[in-house]
Tab-separated table of C-alpha atoms in Angstrom:
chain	number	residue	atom	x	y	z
A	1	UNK	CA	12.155	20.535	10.900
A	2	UNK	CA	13.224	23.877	9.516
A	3	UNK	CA	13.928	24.006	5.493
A	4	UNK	CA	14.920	26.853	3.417
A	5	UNK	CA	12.249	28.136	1.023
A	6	UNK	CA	13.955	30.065	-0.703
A	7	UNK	CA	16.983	28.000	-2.396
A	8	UNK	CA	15.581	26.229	-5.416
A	9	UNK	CA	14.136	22.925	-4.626
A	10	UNK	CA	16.244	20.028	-6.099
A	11	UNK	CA	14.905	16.319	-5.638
A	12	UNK	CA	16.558	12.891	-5.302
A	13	UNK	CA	14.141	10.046	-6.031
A	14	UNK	CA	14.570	7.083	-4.836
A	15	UNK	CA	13.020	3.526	-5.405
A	16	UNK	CA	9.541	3.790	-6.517
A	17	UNK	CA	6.848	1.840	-7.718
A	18	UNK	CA	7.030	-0.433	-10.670
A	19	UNK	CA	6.934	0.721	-14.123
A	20	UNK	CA	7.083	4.624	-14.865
A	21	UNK	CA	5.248	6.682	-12.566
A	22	UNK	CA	8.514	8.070	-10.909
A	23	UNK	CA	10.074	9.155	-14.539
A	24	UNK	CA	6.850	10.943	-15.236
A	25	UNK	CA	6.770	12.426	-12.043
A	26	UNK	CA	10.384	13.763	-12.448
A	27	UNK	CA	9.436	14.969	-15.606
A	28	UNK	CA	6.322	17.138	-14.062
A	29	UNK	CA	8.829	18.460	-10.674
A	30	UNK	CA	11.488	19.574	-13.912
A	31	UNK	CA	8.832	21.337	-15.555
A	32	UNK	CA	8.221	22.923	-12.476
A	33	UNK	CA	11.605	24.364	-12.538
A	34	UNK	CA	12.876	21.761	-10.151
A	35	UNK	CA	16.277	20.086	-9.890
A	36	UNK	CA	15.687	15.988	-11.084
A	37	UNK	CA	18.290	13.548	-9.808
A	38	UNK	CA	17.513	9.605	-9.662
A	39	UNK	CA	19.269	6.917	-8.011
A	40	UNK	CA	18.714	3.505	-9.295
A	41	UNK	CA	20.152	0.144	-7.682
A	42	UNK	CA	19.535	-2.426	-10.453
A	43	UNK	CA	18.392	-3.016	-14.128
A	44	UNK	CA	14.843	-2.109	-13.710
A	45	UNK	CA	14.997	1.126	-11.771
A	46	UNK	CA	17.705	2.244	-14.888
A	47	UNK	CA	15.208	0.838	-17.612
A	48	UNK	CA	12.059	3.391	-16.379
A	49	UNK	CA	14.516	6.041	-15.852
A	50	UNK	CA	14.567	7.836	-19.370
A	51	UNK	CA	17.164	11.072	-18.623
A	52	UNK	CA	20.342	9.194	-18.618
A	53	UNK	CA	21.986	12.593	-17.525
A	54	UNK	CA	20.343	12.596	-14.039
A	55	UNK	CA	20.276	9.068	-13.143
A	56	UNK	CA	22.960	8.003	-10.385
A	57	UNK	CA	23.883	3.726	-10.817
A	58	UNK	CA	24.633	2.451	-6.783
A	59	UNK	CA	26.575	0.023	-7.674
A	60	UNK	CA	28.197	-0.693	-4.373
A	61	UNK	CA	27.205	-3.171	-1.221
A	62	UNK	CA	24.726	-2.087	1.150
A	63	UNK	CA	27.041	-1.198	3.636
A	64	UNK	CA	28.333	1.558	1.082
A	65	UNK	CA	25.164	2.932	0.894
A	66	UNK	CA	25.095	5.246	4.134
A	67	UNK	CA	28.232	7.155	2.952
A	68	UNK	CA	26.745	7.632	-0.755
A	69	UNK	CA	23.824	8.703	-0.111
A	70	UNK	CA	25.026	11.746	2.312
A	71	UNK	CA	27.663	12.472	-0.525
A	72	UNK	CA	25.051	12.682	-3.185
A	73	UNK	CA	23.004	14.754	-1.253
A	74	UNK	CA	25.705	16.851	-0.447
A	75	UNK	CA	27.448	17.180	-3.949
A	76	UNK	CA	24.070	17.726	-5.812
A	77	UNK	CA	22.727	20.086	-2.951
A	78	UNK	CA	19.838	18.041	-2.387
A	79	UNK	CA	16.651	19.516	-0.440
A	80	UNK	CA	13.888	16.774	-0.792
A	81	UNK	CA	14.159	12.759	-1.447
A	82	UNK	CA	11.476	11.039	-2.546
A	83	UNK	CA	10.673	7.412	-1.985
A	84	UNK	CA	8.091	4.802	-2.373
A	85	UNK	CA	7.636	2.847	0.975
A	86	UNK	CA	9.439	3.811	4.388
A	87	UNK	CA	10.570	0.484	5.599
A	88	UNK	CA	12.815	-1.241	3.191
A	89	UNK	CA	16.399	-1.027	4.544
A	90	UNK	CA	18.027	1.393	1.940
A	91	UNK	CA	15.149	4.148	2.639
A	92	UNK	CA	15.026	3.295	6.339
A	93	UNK	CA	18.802	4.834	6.085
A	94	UNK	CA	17.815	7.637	4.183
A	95	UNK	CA	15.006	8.917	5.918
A	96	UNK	CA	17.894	8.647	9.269
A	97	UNK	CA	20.389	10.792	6.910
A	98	UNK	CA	17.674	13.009	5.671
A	99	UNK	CA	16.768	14.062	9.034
A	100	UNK	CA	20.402	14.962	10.007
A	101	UNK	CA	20.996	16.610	6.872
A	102	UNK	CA	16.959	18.780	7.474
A	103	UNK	CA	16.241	17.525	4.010
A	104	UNK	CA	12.045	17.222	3.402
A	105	UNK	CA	11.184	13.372	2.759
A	106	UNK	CA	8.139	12.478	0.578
A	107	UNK	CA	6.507	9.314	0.983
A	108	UNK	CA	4.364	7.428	-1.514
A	109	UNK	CA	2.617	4.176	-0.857
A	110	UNK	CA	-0.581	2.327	-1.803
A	111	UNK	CA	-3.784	4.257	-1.115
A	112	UNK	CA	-5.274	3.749	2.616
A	113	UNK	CA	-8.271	4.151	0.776
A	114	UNK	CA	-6.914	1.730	-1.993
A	115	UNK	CA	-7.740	1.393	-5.400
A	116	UNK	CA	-9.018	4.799	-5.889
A	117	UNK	CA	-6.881	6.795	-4.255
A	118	UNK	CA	-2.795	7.143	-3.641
A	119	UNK	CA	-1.083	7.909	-0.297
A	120	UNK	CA	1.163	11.271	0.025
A	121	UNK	CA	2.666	11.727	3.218
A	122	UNK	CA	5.469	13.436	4.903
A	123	UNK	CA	8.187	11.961	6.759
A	124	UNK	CA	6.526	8.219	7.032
A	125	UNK	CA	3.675	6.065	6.229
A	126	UNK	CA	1.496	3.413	7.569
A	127	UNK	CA	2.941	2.783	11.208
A	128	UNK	CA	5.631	5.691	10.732
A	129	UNK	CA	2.404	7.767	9.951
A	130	UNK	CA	1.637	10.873	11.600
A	131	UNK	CA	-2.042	9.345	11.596
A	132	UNK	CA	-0.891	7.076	14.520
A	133	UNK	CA	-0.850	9.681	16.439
A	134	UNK	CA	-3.836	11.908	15.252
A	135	UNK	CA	-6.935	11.510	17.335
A	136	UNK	CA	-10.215	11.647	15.826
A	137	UNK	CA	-11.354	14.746	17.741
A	138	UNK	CA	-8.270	16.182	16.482
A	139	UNK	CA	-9.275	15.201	12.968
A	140	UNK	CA	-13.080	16.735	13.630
A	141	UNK	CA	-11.342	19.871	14.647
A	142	UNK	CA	-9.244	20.614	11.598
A	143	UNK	CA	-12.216	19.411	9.257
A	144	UNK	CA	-14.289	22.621	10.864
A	145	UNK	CA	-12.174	24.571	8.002
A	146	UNK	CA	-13.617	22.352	5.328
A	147	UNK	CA	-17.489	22.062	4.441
A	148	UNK	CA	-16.750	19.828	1.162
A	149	UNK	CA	-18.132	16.849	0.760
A	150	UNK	CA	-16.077	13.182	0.710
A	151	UNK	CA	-15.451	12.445	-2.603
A	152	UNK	CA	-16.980	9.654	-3.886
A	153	UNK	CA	-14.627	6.881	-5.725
A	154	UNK	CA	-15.271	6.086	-9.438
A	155	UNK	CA	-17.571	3.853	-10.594
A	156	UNK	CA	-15.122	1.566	-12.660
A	157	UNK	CA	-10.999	1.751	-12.006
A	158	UNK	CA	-8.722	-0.927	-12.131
A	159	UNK	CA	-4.743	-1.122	-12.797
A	160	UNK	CA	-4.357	-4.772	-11.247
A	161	UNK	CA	-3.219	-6.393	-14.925
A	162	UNK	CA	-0.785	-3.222	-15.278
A	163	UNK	CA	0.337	-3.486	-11.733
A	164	UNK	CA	1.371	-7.267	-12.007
A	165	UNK	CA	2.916	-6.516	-15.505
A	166	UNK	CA	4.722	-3.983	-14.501
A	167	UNK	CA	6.290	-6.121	-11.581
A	168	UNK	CA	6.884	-9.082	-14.048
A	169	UNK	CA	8.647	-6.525	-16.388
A	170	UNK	CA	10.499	-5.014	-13.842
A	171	UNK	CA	12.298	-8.370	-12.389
A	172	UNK	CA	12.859	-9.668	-16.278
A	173	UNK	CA	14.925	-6.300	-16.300
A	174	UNK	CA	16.488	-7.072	-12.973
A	175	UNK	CA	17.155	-10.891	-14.053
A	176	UNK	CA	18.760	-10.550	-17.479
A	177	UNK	CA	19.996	-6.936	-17.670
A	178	UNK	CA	21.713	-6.486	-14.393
A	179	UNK	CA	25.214	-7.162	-14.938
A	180	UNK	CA	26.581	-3.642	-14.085
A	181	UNK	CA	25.005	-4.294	-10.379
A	182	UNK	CA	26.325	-7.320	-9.454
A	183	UNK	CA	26.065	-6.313	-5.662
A	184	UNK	CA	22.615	-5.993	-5.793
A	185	UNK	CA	20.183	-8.024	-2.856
A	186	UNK	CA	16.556	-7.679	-3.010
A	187	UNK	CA	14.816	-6.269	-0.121
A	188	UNK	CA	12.480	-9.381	0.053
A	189	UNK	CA	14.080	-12.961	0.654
A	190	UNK	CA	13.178	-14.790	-2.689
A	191	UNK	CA	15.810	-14.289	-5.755
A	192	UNK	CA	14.883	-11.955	-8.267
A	193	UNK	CA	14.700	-15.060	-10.670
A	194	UNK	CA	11.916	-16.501	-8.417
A	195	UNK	CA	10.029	-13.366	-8.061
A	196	UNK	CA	9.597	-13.012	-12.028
A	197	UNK	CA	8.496	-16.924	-11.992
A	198	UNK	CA	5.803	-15.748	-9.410
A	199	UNK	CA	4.761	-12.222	-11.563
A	200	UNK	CA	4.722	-14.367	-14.552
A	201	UNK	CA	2.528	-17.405	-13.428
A	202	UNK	CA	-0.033	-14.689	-11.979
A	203	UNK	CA	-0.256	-12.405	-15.197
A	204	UNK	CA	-1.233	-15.960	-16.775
A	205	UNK	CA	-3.505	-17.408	-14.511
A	206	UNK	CA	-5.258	-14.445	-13.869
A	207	UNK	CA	-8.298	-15.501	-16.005
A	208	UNK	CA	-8.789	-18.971	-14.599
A	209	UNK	CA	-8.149	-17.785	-11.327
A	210	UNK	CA	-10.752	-14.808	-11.479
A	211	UNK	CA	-13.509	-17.985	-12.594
A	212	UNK	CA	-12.224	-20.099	-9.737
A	213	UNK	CA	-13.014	-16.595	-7.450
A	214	UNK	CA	-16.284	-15.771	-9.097
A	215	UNK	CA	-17.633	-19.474	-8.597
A	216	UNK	CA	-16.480	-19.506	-4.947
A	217	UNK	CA	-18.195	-16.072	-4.012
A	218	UNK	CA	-21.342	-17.705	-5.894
A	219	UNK	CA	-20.779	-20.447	-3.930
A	220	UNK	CA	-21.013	-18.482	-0.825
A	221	UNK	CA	-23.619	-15.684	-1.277
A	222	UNK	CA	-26.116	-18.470	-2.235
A	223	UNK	CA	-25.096	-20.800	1.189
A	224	UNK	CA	-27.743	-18.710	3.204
A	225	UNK	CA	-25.173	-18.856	6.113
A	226	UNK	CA	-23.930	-15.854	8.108
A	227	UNK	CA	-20.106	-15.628	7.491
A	228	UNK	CA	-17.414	-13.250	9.033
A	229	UNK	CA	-14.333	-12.677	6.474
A	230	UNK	CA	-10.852	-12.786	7.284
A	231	UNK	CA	-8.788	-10.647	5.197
A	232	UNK	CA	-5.361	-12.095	4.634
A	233	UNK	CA	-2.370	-9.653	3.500
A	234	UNK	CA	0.853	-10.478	1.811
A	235	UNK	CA	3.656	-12.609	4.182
A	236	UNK	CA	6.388	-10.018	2.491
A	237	UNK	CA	4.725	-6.702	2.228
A	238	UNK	CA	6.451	-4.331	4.687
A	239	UNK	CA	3.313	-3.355	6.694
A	240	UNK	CA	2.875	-6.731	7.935
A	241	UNK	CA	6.255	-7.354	8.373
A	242	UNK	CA	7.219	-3.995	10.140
A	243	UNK	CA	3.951	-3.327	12.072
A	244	UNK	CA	2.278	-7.299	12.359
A	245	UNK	CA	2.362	-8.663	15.860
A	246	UNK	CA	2.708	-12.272	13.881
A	247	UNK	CA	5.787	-13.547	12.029
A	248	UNK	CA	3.668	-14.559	9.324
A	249	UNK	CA	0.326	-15.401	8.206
A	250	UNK	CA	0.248	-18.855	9.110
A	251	UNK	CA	0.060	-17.508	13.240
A	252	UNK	CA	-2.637	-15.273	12.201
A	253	UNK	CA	-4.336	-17.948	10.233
A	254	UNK	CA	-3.719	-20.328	13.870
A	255	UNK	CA	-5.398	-17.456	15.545
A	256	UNK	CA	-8.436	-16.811	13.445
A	257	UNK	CA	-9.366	-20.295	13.616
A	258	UNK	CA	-8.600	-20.821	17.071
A	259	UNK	CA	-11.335	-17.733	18.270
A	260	UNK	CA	-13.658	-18.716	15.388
A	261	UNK	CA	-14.004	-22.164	16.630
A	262	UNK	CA	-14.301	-20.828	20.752
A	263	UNK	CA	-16.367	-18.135	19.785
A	264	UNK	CA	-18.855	-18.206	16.620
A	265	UNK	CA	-22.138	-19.527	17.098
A	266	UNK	CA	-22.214	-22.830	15.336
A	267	UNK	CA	-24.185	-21.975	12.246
A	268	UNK	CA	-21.901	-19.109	11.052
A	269	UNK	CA	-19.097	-19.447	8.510
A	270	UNK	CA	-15.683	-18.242	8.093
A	271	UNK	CA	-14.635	-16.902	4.551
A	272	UNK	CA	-10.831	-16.341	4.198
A	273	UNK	CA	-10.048	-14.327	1.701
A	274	UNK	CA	-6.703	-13.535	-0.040
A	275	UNK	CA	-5.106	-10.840	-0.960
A	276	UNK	CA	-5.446	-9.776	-4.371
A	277	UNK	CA	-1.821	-10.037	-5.634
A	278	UNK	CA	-1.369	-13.463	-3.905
A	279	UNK	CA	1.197	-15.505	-5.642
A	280	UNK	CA	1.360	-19.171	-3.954
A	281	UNK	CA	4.683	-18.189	-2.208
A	282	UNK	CA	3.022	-18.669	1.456
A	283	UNK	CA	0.973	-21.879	1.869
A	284	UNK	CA	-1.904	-19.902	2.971
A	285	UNK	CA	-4.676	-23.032	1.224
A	286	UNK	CA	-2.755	-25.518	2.933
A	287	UNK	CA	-2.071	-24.194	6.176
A	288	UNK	CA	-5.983	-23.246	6.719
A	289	UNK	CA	-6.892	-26.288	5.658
A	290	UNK	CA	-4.719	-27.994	8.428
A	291	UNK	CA	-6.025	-26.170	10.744
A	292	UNK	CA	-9.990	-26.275	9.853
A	293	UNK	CA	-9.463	-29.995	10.100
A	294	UNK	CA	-7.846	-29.989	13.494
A	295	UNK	CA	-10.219	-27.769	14.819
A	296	UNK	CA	-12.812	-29.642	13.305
A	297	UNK	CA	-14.571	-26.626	11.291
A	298	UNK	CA	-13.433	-27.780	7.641
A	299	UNK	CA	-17.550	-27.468	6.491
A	300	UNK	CA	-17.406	-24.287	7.586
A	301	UNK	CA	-14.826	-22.660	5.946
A	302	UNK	CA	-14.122	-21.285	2.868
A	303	UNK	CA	-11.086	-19.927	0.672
A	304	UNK	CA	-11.661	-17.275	-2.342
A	305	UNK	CA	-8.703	-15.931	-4.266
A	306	UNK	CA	-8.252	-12.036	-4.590
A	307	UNK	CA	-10.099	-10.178	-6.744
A	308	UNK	CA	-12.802	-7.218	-5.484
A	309	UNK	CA	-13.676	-7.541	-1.564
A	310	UNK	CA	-17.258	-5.537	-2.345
A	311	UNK	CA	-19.441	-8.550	-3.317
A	312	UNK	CA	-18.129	-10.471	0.252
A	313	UNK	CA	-18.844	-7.215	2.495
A	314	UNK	CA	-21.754	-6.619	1.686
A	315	UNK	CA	-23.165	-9.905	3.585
A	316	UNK	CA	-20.099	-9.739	5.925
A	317	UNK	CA	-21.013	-9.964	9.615
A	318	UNK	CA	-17.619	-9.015	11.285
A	319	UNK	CA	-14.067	-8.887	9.656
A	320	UNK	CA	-10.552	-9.643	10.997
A	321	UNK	CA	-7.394	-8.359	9.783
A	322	UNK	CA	-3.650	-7.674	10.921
A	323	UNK	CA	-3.364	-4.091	9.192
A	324	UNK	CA	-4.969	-4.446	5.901
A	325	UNK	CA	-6.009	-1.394	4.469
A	326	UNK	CA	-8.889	-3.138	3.789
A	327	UNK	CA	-10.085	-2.745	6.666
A	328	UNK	CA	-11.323	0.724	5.339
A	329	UNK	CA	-13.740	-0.520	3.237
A	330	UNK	CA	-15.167	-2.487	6.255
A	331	UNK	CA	-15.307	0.546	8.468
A	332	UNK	CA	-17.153	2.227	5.582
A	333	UNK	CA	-19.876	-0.123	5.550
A	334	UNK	CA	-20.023	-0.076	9.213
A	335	UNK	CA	-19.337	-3.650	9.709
A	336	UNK	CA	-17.356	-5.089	13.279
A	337	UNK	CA	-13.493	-4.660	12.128
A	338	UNK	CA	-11.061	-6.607	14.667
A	339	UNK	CA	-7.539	-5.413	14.287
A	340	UNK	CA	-4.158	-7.123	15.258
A	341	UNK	CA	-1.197	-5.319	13.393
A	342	UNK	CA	-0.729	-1.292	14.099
A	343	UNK	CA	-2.789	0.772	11.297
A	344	UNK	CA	-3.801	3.942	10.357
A	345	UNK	CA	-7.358	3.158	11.280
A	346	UNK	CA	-6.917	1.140	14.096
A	347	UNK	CA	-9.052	3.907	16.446
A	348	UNK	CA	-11.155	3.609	19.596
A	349	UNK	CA	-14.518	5.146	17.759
A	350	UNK	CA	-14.073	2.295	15.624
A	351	UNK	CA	-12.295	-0.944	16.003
A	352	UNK	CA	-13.350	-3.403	18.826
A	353	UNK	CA	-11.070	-4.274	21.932
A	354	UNK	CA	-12.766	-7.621	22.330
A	355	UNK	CA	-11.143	-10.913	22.251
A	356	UNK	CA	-11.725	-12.646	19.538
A	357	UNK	CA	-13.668	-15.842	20.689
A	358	UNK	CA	-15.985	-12.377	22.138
A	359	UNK	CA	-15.511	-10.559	19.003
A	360	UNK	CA	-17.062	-13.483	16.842
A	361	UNK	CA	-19.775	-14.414	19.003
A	362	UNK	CA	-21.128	-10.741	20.228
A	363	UNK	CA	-19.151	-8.287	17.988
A	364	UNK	CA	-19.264	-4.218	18.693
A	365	UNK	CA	-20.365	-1.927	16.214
A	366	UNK	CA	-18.280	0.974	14.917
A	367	UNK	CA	-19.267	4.091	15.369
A	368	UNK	CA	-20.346	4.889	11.939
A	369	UNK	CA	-20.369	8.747	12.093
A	370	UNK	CA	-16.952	9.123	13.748
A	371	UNK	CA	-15.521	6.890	11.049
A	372	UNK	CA	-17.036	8.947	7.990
A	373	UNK	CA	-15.103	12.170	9.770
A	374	UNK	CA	-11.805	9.938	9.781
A	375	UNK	CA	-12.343	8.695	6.231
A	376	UNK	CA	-13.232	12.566	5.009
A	377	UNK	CA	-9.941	14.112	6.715
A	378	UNK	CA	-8.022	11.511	4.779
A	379	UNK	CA	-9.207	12.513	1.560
A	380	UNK	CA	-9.224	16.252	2.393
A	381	UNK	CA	-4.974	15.285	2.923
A	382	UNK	CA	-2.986	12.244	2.448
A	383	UNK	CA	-5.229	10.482	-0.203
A	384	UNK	CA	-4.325	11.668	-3.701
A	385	UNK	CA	-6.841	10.678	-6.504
A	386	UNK	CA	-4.847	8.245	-9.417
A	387	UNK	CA	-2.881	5.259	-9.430
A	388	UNK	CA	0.558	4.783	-10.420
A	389	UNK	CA	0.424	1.626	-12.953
A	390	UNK	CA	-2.196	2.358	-15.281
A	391	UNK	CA	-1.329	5.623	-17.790
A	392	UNK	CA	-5.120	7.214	-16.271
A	393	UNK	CA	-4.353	6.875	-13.220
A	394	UNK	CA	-1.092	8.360	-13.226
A	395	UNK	CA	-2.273	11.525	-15.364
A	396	UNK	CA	-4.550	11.843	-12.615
A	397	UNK	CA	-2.008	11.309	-9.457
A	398	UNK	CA	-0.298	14.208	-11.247
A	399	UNK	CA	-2.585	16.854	-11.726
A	400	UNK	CA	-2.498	17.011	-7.869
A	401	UNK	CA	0.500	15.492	-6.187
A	402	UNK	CA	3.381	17.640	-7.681
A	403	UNK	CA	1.742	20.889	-5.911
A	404	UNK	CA	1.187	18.761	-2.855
A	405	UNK	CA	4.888	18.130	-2.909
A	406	UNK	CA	5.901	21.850	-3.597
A	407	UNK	CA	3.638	23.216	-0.861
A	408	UNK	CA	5.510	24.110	2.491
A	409	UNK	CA	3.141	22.147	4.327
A	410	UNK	CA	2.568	18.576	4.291
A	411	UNK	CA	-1.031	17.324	3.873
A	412	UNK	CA	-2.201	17.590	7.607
A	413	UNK	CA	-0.685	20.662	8.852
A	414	UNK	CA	-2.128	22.431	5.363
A	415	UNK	CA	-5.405	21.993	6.164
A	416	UNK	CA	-4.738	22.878	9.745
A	417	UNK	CA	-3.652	25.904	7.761
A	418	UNK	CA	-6.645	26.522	5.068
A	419	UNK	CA	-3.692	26.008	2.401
A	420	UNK	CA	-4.747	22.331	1.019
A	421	UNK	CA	-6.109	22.494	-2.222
A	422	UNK	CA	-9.589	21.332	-2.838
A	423	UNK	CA	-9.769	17.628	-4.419
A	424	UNK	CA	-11.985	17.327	-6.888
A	425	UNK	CA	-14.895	14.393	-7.566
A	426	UNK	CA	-12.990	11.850	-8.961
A	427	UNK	CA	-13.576	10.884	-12.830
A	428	UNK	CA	-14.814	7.264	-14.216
A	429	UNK	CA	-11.338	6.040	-15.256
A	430	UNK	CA	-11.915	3.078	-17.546
């Protein structure tokens, strides 16, 4: 796609994560002598947006959307939109209008590498990623113009309590303040009324449920049983939904438990374990339960709530997942990864092919050394040190993404091109 350089660069943000990374962020691309617009679509995106004078209310119903988009982008001369997730239906019809219109489309999401890192990419993420169709001797040839070494993630960094008050915040906005948009719909299918309830009863049980979590993981590293780990996503996050061969995770709880019981030899366990923003609104407990029982394996498995996956892996014989981007930190430790859903890592070198009865029972290994060259090109490109919830991690998303968005080239092709900056080792950020 051809853009013009040399017409000053003015930016429409879009949707963006919860709480006020995207306001600082617009701050930083002014500063940079960059045109700010913002358009918000309820009461929360308004309340993070502090300059009033560049933030555009759509007010309308979705099918008005199309047309005021294009007319925005025309009327403020727009060259770049910027959005957080590529799959929700109001930036699934940008990114179409952007296209026609040769705009530049930047793409934040949750770090592949998540919680250390942020994901900066071009165009589209996760399936929509250009990573789908990287190989990784294509990746091992552009990484012959770097000799740095992988960065290593901090020792302590953590925005989980910010990220769920953020979200809580955000929908108390949404549910009290939003009379101006009455034609507002949610992009998920609860109410916005239900998804505070949800935010709020996590924020609150977070400290009983992280003793429930540590007593269960006791519970299991002590059982002197080898366990595989099943790592469960959530029902409504787009990735699943948009790249998941299941329509939820009850079938891909049906399916673990159907190959664990063919396949595992009979002393080995089975430790589901849930994502770490879980809420209760899929009946994950229940449903596994249900079908432990019918497949008469209930002894052998075992449910832990969110929280860190380090402590499980580390005694983890194989893992199963749809398209977590957990799987990462499995691959990293060089443990059997069995993949369902389309991901970013989902690679020959280093995800088996086997069926899973096959998978449990005889698992393939990874190859290790191919997967540290995948996880290094990532970091030399699309994985941007920070976070956007906690006020650290955003000062340090900053210091680096804001050039990455200026740059002519998106993250891959600039280190095809010797132009991508070099990251730096990541700082303890308490």
């Amino acid at each position: 796609m051809q853009h013009n350089s040399s017409k000053r660069r003015a930016f429409l943000l879009l949707q963006g994560p919860h709480g006020p990374f995207f306001n600082a962020l617009g701050r930083m691309l002014c500063t940079a002598d960059c045109e700010v617009w913002r358009i918000g679509f309820n009461a929360g995106d308004q309340a993070f947006w502090r300059d009033k004078a560049r933030y555009l209310p759509f007010r309308d119903a979705l099918p008005e959307w199309q047309g005021f988009f294009e007319q925005t982008c025309r009327d403020k001369a727009i060259t770049d939109i910027v959005l957080y997730g590529d799959t929700r239906p109001i930036h699934a019809e940008a990114i179409l209008v952007a296209r026609r219109l040769s705009l530049r489309v930047h793409v934040f999401e949750e770090g592949y590498l998540r919680p250390y890192w942020v994901t900066y990419e071009r165009d589209g993420s996760n399936g929509h990623s250009r990573l789908m169709q990287t190989s990784v001797g294509e990746m091992q040839k552009a990484l012959e113009l770097s000799d740095m070494e992988a960065p290593l993630p901090p020792s302590h960094w953590g925005d989980m309590r910010q990220h769920v008050f953020y979200g809580a915040l955000y929908h108390w906005f949404v549910m009290f303040w939003n009379r101006k948009y009455r034609n507002f719909r949610p992009h998920r299918t609860l109410s916005v009324t239900q998804e505070f309830r949800l935010y709020l009863k996590r924020l609150l049980l977070m400290p009983a449920q992280a003793l429930e979590r540590r007593l269960a993981t006791r519970r299991i590293r002590n059982g002197g049983f080898p366990y595989h780990l099943a790592l469960l996503q959530l029902e409504h996050d787009s990735s699943f939904q948009m790249h998941s061969p299941f329509d939820n995770m009850s079938s891909f709880l049906a399916e673990v438990i159907s190959g664990f019981a063919a396949g595992a030899p009979r002393h080995h366990h089975l430790v589901i374990k849930a994502h770490p923003l879980e809420d209760g609104r899929s009946p994950n407990r229940r449903e596994l339960r249900r079908l432990a029982r019918a497949h008469d394996i209930l002894d052998r498995v075992h449910y832990v709530r969110g929280g860190k996956l380090a402590e499980l892996l580390n005694e983890a014989r194989t893992a199963v997942t749809v398209n977590s981007t957990a799987g990462q930190q499995v691959l990293w430790r060089g443990i059997p990864l069995k993949v369902f859903g389309d991901a970013v890592y989902d690679k020959d070198a280093f995800t088996s092919a086997q069926p899973l009865a096959q998978f449990f029972a005889a698992p393939t290994r990874p190859d290790n050394r191919a997967y540290k060259d995948y996880r290094r090109y990532l970091l030399e490109t699309s994985q941007v040190p920070g976070g956007f919830y906690s006020r650290s991690g955003r000062r340090q998303l900053l210091r680096h993404v804001v050039d990455m968005m200026l740059s002519p080239h998106d993250p891959y092709d600039a280190l095809r091109h010797g132009t991508a900056a070099p990251r730096q080792q990541l700082s303890v950020v308490r």
